[in-house]
Coordinates of C-alpha atoms in Angstrom, one line a residue:
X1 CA 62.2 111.8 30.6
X2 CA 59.8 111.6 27.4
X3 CA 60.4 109.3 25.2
X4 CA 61.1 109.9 21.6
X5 CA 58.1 110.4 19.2
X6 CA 58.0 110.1 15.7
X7 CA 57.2 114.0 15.7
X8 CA 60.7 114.4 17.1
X9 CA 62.1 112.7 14.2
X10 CA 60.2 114.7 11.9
X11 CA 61.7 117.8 13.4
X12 CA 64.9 116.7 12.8
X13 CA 64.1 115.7 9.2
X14 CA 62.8 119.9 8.9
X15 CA 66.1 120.8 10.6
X16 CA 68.3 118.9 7.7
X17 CA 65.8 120.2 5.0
X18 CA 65.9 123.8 5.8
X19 CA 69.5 123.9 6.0
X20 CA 70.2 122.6 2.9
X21 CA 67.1 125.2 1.5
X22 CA 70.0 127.5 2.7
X23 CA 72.5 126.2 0.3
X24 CA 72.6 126.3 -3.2
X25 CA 70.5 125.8 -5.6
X26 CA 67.9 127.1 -3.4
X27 CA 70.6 129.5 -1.2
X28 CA 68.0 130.9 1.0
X29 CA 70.9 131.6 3.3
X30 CA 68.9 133.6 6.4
X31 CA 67.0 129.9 7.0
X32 CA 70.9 128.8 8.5
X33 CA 69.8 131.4 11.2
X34 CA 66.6 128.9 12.2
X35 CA 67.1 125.6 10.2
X36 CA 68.4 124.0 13.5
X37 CA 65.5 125.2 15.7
X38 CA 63.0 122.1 15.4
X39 CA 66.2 119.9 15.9
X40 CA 67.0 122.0 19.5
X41 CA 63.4 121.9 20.7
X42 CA 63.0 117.7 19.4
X43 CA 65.9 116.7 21.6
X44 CA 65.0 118.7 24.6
X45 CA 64.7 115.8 28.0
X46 CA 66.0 113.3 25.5
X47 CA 68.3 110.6 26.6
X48 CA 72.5 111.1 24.8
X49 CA 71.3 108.0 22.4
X50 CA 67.9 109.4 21.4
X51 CA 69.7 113.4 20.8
X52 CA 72.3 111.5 19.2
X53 CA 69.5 109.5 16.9
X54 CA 67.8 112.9 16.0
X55 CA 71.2 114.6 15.1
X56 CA 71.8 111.5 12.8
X57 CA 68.2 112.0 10.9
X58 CA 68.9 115.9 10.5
X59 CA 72.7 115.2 9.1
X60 CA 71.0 112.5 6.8
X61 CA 68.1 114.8 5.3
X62 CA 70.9 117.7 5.0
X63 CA 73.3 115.7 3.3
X64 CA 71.2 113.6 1.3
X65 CA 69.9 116.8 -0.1
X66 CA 73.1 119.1 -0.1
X67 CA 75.0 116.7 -2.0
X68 CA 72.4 115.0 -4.4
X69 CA 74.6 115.4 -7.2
X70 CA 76.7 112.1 -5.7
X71 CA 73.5 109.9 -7.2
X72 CA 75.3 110.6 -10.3
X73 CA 77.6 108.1 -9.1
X74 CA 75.3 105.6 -8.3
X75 CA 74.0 104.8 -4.7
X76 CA 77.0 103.4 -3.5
X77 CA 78.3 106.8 -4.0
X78 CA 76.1 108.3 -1.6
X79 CA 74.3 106.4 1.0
X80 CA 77.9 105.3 2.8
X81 CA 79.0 109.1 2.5
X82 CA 75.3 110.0 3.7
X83 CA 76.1 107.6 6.8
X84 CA 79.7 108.7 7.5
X85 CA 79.0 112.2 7.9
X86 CA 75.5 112.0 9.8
X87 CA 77.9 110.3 12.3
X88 CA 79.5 113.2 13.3
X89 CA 76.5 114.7 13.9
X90 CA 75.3 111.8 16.1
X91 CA 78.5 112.2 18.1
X92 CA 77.8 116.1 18.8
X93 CA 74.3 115.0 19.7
X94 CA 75.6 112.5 22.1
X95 CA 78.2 114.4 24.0
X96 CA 75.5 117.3 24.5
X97 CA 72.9 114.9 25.5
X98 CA 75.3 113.4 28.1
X99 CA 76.3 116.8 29.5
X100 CA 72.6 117.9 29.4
X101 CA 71.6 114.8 31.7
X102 CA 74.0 116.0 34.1
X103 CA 72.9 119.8 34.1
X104 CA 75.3 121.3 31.7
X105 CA 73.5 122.8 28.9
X106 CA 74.1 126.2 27.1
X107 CA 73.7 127.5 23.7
X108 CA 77.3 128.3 23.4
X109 CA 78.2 125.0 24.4
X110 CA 76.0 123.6 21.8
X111 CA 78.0 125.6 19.1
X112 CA 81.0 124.9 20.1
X113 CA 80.5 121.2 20.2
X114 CA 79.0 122.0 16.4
X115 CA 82.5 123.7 15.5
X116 CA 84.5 120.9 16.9
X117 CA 82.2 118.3 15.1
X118 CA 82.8 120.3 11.6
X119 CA 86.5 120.9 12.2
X120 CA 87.0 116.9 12.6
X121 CA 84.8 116.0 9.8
X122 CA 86.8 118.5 7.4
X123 CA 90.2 116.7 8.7
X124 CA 89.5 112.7 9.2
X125 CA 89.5 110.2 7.7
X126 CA 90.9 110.5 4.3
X127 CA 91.7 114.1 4.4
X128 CA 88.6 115.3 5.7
X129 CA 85.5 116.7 3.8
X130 CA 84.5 120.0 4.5
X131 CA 81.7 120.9 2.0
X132 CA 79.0 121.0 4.6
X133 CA 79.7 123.1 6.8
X134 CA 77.4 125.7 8.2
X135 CA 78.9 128.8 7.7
X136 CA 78.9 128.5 3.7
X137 CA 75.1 129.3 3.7
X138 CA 75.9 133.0 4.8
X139 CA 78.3 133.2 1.3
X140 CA 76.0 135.7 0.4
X141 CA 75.5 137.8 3.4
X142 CA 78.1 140.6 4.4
X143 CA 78.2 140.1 7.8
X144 CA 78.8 136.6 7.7
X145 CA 81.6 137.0 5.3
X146 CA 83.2 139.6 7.6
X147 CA 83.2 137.1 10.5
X148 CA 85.2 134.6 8.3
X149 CA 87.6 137.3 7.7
X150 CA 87.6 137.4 11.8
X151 CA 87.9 133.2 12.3
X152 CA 86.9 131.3 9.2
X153 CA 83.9 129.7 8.2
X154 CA 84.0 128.0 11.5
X155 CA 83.6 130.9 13.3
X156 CA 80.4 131.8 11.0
X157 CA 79.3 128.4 11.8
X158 CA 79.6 128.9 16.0
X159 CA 77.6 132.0 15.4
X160 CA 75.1 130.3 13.6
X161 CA 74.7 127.5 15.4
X162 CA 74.3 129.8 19.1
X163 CA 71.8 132.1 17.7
X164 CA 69.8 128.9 16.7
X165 CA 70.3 127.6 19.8
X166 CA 68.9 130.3 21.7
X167 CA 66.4 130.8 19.5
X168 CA 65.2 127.4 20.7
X169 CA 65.4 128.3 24.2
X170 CA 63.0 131.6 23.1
X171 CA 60.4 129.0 21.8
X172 CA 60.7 126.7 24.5
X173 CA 60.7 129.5 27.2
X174 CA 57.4 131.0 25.5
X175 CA 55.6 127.6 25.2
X176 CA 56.0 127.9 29.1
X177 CA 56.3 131.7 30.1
X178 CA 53.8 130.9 33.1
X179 CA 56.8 128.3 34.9
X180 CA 60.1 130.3 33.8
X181 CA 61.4 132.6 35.9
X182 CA 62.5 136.3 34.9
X183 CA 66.1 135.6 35.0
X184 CA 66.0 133.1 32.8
X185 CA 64.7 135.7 30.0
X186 CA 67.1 137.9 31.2
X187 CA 69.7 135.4 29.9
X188 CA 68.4 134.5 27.0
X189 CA 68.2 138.3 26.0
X190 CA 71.6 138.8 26.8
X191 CA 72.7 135.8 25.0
X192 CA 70.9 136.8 21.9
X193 CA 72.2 140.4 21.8
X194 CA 75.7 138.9 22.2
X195 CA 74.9 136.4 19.2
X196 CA 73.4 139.2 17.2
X197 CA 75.4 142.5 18.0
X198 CA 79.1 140.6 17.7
X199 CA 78.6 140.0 14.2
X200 CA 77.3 143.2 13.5
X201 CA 80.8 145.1 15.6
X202 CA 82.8 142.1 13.2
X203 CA 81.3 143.8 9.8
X204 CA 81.9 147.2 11.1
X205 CA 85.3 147.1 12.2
X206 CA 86.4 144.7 9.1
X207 CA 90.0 145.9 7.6
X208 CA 89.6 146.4 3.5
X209 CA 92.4 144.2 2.0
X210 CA 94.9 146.5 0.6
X211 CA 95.0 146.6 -2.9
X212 CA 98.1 145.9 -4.4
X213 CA 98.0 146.3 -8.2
X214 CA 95.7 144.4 -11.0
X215 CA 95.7 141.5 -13.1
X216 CA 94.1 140.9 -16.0
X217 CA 93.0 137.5 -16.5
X218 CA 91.2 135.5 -19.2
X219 CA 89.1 132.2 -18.2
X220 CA 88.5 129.8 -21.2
X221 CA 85.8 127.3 -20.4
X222 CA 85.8 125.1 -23.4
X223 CA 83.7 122.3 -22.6
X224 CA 79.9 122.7 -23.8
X225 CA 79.0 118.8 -23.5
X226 CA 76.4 117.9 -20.5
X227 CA 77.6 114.1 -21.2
X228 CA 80.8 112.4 -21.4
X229 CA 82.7 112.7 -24.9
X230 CA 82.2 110.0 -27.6
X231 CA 85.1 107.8 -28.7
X232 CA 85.2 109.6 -32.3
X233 CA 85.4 113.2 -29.8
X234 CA 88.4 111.9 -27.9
X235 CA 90.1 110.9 -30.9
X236 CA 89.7 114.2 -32.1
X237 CA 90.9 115.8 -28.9
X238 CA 87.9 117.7 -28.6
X239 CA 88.5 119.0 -25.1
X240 CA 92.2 120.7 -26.2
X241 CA 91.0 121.9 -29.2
X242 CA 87.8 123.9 -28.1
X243 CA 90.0 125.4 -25.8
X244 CA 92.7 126.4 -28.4
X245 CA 89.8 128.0 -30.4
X246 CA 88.4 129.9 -27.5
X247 CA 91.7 131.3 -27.1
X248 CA 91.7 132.8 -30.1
X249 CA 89.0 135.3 -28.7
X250 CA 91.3 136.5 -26.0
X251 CA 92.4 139.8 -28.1
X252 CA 92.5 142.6 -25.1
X253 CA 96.2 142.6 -23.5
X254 CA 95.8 139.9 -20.3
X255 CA 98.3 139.1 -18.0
X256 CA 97.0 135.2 -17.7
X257 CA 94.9 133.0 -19.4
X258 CA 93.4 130.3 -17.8
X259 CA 93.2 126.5 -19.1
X260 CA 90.9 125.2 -16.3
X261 CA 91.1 121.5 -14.8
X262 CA 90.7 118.5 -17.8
X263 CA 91.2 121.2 -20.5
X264 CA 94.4 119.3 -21.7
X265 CA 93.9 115.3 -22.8
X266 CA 98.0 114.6 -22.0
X267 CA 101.0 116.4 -20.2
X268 CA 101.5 119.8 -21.9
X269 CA 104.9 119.4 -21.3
X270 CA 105.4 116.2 -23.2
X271 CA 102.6 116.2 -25.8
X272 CA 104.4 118.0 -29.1
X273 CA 100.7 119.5 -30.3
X274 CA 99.8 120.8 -26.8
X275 CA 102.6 122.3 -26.1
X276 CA 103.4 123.8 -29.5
X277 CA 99.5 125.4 -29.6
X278 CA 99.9 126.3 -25.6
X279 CA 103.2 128.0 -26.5
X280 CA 101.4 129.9 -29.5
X281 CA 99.1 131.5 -26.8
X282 CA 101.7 131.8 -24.8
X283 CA 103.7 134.1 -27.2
X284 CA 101.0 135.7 -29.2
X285 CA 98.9 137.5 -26.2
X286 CA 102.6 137.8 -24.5
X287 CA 100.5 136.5 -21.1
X288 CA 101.2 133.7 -18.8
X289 CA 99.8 130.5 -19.5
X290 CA 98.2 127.9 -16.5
X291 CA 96.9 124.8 -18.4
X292 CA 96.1 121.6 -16.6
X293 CA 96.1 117.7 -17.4
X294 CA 96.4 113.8 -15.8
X295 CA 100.7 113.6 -16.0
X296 CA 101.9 110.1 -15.2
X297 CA 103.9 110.3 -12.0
X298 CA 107.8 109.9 -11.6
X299 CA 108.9 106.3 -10.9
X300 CA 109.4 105.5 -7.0
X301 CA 111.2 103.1 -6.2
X302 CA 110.7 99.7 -7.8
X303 CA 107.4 101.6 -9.2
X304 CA 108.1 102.9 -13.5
X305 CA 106.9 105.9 -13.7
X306 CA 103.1 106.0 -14.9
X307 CA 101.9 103.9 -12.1
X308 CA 100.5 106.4 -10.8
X309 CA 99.3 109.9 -11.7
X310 CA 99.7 113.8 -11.4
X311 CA 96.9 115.6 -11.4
X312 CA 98.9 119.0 -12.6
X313 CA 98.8 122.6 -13.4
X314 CA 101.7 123.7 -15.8
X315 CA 102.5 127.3 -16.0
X316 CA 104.0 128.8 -19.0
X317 CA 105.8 132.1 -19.5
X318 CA 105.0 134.3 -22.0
X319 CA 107.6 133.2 -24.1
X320 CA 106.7 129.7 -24.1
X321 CA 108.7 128.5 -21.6
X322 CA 107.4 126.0 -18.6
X323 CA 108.3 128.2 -15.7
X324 CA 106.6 125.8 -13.1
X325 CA 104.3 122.7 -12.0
X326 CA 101.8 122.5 -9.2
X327 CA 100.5 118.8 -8.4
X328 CA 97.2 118.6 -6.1
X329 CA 97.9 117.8 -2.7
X330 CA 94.5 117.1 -1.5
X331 CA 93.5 114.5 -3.0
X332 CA 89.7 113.2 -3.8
X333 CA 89.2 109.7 -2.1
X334 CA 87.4 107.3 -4.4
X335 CA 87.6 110.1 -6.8
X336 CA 91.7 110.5 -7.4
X337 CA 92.9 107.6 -5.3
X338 CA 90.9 104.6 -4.0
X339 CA 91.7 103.2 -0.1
X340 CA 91.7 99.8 0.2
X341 CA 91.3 99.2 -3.2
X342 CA 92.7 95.5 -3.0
X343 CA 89.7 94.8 -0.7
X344 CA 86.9 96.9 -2.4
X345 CA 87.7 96.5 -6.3
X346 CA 86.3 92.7 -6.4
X347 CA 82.8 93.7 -5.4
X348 CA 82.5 97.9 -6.2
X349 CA 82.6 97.5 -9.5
X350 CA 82.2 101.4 -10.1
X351 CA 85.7 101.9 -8.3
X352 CA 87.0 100.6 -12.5
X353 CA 86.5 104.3 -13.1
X354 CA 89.5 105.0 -11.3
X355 CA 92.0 102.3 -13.0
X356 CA 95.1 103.7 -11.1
X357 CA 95.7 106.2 -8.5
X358 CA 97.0 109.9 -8.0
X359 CA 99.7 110.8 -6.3
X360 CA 99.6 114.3 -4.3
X361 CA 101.9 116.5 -4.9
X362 CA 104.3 117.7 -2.1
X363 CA 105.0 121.5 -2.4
X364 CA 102.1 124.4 -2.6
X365 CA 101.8 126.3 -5.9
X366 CA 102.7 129.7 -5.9
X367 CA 104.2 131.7 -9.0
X368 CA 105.3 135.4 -9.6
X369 CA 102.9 136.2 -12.3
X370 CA 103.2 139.9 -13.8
X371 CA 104.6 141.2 -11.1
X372 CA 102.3 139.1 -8.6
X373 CA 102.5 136.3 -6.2
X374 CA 99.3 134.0 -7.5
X375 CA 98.6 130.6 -5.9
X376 CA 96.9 127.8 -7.9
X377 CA 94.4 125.6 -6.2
X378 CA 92.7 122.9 -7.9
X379 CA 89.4 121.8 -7.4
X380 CA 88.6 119.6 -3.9
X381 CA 91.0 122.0 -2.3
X382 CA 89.7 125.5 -2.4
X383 CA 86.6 123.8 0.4
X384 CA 89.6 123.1 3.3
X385 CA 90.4 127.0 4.4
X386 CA 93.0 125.4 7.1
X387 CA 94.9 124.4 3.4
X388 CA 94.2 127.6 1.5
X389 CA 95.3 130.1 4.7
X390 CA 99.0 128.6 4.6
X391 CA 99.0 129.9 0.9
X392 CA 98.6 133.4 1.7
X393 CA 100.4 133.2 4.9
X394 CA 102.9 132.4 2.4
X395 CA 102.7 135.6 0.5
X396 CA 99.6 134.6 -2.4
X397 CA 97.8 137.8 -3.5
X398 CA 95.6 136.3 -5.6
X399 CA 93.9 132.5 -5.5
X400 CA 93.0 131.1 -8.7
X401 CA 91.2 127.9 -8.5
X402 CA 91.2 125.6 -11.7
X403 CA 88.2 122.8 -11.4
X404 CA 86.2 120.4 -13.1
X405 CA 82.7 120.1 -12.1
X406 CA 81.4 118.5 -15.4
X407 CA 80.3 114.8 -13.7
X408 CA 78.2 116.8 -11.7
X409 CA 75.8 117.9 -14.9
X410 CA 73.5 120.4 -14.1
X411 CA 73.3 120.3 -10.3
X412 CA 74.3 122.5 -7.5
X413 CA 77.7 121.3 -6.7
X414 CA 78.9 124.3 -9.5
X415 CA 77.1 126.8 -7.5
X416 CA 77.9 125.5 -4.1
X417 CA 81.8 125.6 -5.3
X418 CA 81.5 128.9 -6.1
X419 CA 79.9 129.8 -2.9
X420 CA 83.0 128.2 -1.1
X421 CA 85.2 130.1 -3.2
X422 CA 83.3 133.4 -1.5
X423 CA 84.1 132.3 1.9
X424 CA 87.9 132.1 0.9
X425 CA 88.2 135.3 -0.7
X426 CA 86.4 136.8 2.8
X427 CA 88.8 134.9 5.0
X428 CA 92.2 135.3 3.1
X429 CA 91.2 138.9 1.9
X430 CA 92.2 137.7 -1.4
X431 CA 90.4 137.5 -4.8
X432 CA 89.6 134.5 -6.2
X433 CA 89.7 133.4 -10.0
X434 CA 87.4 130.3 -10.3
X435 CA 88.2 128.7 -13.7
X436 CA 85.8 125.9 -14.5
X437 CA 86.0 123.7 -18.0
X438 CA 82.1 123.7 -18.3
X439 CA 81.2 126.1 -15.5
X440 CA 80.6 127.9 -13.7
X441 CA 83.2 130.2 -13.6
X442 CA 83.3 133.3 -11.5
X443 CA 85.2 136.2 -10.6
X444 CA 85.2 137.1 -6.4
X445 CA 86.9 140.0 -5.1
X446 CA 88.9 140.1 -2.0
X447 CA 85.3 140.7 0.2
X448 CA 83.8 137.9 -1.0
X449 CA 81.2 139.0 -3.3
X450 CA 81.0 137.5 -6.9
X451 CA 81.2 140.1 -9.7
X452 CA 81.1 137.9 -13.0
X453 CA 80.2 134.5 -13.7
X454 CA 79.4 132.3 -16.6
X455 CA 76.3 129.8 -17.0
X456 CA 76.5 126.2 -17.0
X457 CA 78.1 124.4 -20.5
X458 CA 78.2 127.8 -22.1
X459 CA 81.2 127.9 -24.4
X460 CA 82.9 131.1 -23.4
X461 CA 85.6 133.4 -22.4
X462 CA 85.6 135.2 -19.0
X463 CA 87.7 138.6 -19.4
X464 CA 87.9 140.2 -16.2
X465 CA 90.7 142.6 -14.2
X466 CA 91.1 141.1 -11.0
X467 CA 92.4 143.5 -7.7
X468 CA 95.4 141.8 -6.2
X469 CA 95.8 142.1 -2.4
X470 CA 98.0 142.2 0.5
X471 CA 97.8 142.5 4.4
X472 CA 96.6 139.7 7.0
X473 CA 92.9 139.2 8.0
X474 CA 92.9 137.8 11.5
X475 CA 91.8 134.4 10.2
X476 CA 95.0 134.5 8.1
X477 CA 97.1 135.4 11.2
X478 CA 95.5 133.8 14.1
X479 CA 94.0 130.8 12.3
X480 CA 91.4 128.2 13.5
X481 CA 91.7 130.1 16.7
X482 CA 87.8 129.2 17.1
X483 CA 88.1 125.8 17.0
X484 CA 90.8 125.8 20.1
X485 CA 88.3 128.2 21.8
X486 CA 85.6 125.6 21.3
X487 CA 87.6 122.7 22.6
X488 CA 87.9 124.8 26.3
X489 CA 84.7 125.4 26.4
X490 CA 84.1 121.8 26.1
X491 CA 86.8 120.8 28.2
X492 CA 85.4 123.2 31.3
X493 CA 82.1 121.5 30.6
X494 CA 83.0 118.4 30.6
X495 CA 85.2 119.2 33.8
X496 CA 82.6 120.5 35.2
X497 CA 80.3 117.4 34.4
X498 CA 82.8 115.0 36.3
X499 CA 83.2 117.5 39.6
X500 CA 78.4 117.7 39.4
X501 CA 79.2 113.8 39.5
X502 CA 81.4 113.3 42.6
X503 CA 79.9 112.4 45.3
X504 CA 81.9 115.1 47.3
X505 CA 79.4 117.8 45.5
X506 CA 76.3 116.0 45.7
X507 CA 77.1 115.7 49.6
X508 CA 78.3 119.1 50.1
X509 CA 76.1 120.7 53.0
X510 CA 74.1 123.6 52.1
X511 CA 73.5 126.5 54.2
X512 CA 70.1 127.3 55.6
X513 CA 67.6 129.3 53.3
X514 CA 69.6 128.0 50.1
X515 CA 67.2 127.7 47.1
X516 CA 68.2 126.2 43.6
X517 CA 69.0 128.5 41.4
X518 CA 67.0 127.9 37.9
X519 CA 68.3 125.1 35.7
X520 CA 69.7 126.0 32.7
X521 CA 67.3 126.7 29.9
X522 CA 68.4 123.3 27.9
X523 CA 67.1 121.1 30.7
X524 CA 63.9 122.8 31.6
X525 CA 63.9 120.4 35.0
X526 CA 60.9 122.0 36.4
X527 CA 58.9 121.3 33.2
X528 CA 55.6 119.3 33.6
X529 CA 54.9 116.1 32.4
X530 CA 54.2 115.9 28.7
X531 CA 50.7 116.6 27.6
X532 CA 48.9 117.6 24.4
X533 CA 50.2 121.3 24.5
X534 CA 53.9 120.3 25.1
X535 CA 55.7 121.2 21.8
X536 CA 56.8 118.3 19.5

């Protein structure tokens, strides 16, 4: 067994680099097809706690980097996030250690351990947090949009993770093509044209969403300040009142106009100027009207109302009327609401930012606008598609996501949102309307691919005619169908690891003439001892 070197490490340190190369703002999304190759070959004869280790340094580069925009919030921000989700990669990198020191290796195996490790990151603790997951880098690429259409962005993630994994094997096998036999290429190719060709039958064979009519929507993104707003702004209700003025631009008919998260300083619905000026919209482009603001919550029980908080989208009619309410369900931990706050607010000072918690709301929001069934998500939620899917499933023909990305400055967290929002649209086979107070902003049809967008803290107005749809992908009808998949084929191997154990198989007689058959490319058993040309 070799022991770990510091070359290993380094490996994994490439792996987490080059996969977050793949995201935005770099979005070099063909590296997700090879980022995870120096990680495969590192941990090759490695003992579960050493794979495990390495997985842990490639989750920590990837992260670190992916989500650099939490230093913003100080490094208690992001070196416990860092640390919580690197363990889930350490967990995938142990269980595959364990069933490779027992003979059980396979590149499809390897992915689906990957898919299981994303889907129980995206759902615990706290709700889950999904942004990393592998199959956002392909956002831009057709194919992999047409797989999420097929089983989600976990499904782009298995493929991903399988053809890197048997692009691994390729290396490895090469590096000693004098000692593997010819059936273990013949594998390898087969495994590669399955990993390849699939995707390309998914993309060919895609349904087109079926179009069901248009709406015409108008995005206001009033907030131009890369800082927080003075004391003499708030007073002077900056925020609402850019917004008013930018709707003064909308002159072409629309059938809704967007106030995006944060536009509104109070309730709408209790605030005498924002509802008189929201009505005023309302009634003089005769559109619907979505505006959003921090509501105090109802009072529960011995709790008054305003203990806690709403964060709310308020739709109006276009006669000024409120016609409905949508409060976030999926709440932002530390962001919205903060666990154990009576045990943390003594010594994380930072957690003052967050003086009293959110409640979530307890119903989804979907409205009949002009003629249309539109469902409003906001913010954190559009990057959980097991929380979207229900939506449509539900009868949403359109997804318009109202956000807030302003804390964030001038990072990639916008972009990256956006390239979520793609992945959505691909897997519902619905457009989505991505309304953002500072940016960006971006229209993406029901295909996934982004047709407008605005720049970052550019004062504007985003006019576009969006193409409703209807009809189920087979994400939307089947669901995380993938991630059940996944959890057999761990199941049989881990089966299959406890029967290789029992001494009833390691006793069973053999017939005469029997020869081994080869190992499995993972565990390389008849590999020489390490030596100078042994790959790191």
């Amino acid at each position: 067994m070799n022991r770990p070197t510091a070359a290993r490490f380094g490996a994994a340190a490439v792996t987490g680099a080059l996969l977050a190369a793949a995201r935005p703002p770099f979005d070099l999304g063909p590296l997700a097809c090879v980022a995870f190759i120096p990680l495969f070959v590192a941990w090759r004869e490695q003992r579960a706690r050493t794979t495990a280790a390495l997985a842990f340094v490639a989750a920590a580069a990837y992260y670190a980097i992916l989500m650099s925009w939490s230093w913003y919030f100080g490094t208690i921000a992001i070196v416990p996030l860092v640390i919580a989700l690197g363990a889930y990669w350490a967990g995938a990198g142990a269980i595959l250690g364990r069933l490779r020191g027992r003979g059980i290796a396979n590149p499809f195996l390897i992915a689906a351990v990957w898919v299981l490790a994303e889907a129980t990151v995206a759902r615990v603790p706290l709700g889950g947090f999904a942004w990393g997951e592998v199959g956002f880098a392909f956002h831009d690429i057709g194919i992999g949009r047409a797989l999420a259409s097929d089983g989600g962005v976990e499904l782009v993630t298995f493929f991903a993770v399988a053809l890197n994994a048997f692009l691994a094997d390729a290396v490895v096998e090469a590096w000693n093509h004098r000692r593997v036999a010819r059936a273990s290429w013949a594998r390898l190719g087969a495994g590669l044209t399955a990993v390849v060709v699939l995707p390309i039958v998914a993309a060919g064979v895609r349904t087109a969403p079926h179009p069901t009519g248009t709406l015409r929507v108008a995005i206001l993104q009033g907030n131009d300040k890369n800082r927080d707003l003075t004391a003499a702004e708030e007073k002077a209700r900056y925020l609402p009142t850019s917004h008013f003025r930018l709707a003064t631009r909308v002159r072409d008919p629309v059938d809704l106009v967007i106030f995006p998260e944060s536009s509104m300083d109070a309730d709408p619905r209790t605030d005498p100027y924002l509802r008189r000026r929201l009505v005023a919209v309302a009634k003089r482009t005769r559109a619907w009207v979505l505006a959003n603001a921090v509501a105090d919550a109802p009072a529960q029980g011995s709790k008054p109302a305003g203990t806690k908080a709403l964060n709310l989208n308020v739709l109006f009619d276009p006669e000024g009327a409120v016609e409905g309410t949508y409060a976030k369900r999926h709440l932002v931990p530390f962001g919205e609401y903060v666990p154990f706050r009576a045990e943390l607010s003594g010594w994380i000072h930072v957690l003052d930012r967050v003086p009293r918690d959110f409640e979530p709301g307890d119903r989804p929001g979907i409205f009949a606008i002009a003629g249309h069934e539109v469902a409003t998500i906001i913010c954190f939620e559009s990057a959980f598609g097991y929380q979207v899917r229900p939506l449509v499933r539900d009868g949403a023909q359109v997804l318009v996501v109202s956000t807030n990305n302003r804390s964030y400055e001038r990072s990639a967290n916008s972009a990256q949102h956006v390239a979520i929002g793609q992945l959505r649209a691909a897997e519902t086979g619905r457009p989505v309307v991505q309304a953002a107070i500072s940016g960006i902003s971006a229209i993406i049809d029901a295909n996934g691919v982004v047709h407008q967008r605005t720049r970052l803290f550019d004062r504007t107005v985003l006019e576009a005619t969006v193409t409703a749809t209807s009809g189920e992908t087979p994400y939307v009808r089947y669901g995380e169908w993938i991630i059940w998949t996944s959890g057999i084929l761990l199941a049989g191997a881990v089966v299959l690891s406890i029967l290789r154990e029992g001494s009833w198989l390691r006793k069973r007689e053999r017939p005469a003439g029997f020869v081994d058959s080869p190992a499995p490319i993972d565990r390389l058993a008849d590999r020489a001892p390490e030596s100078p040309g042994d790959p790191a």
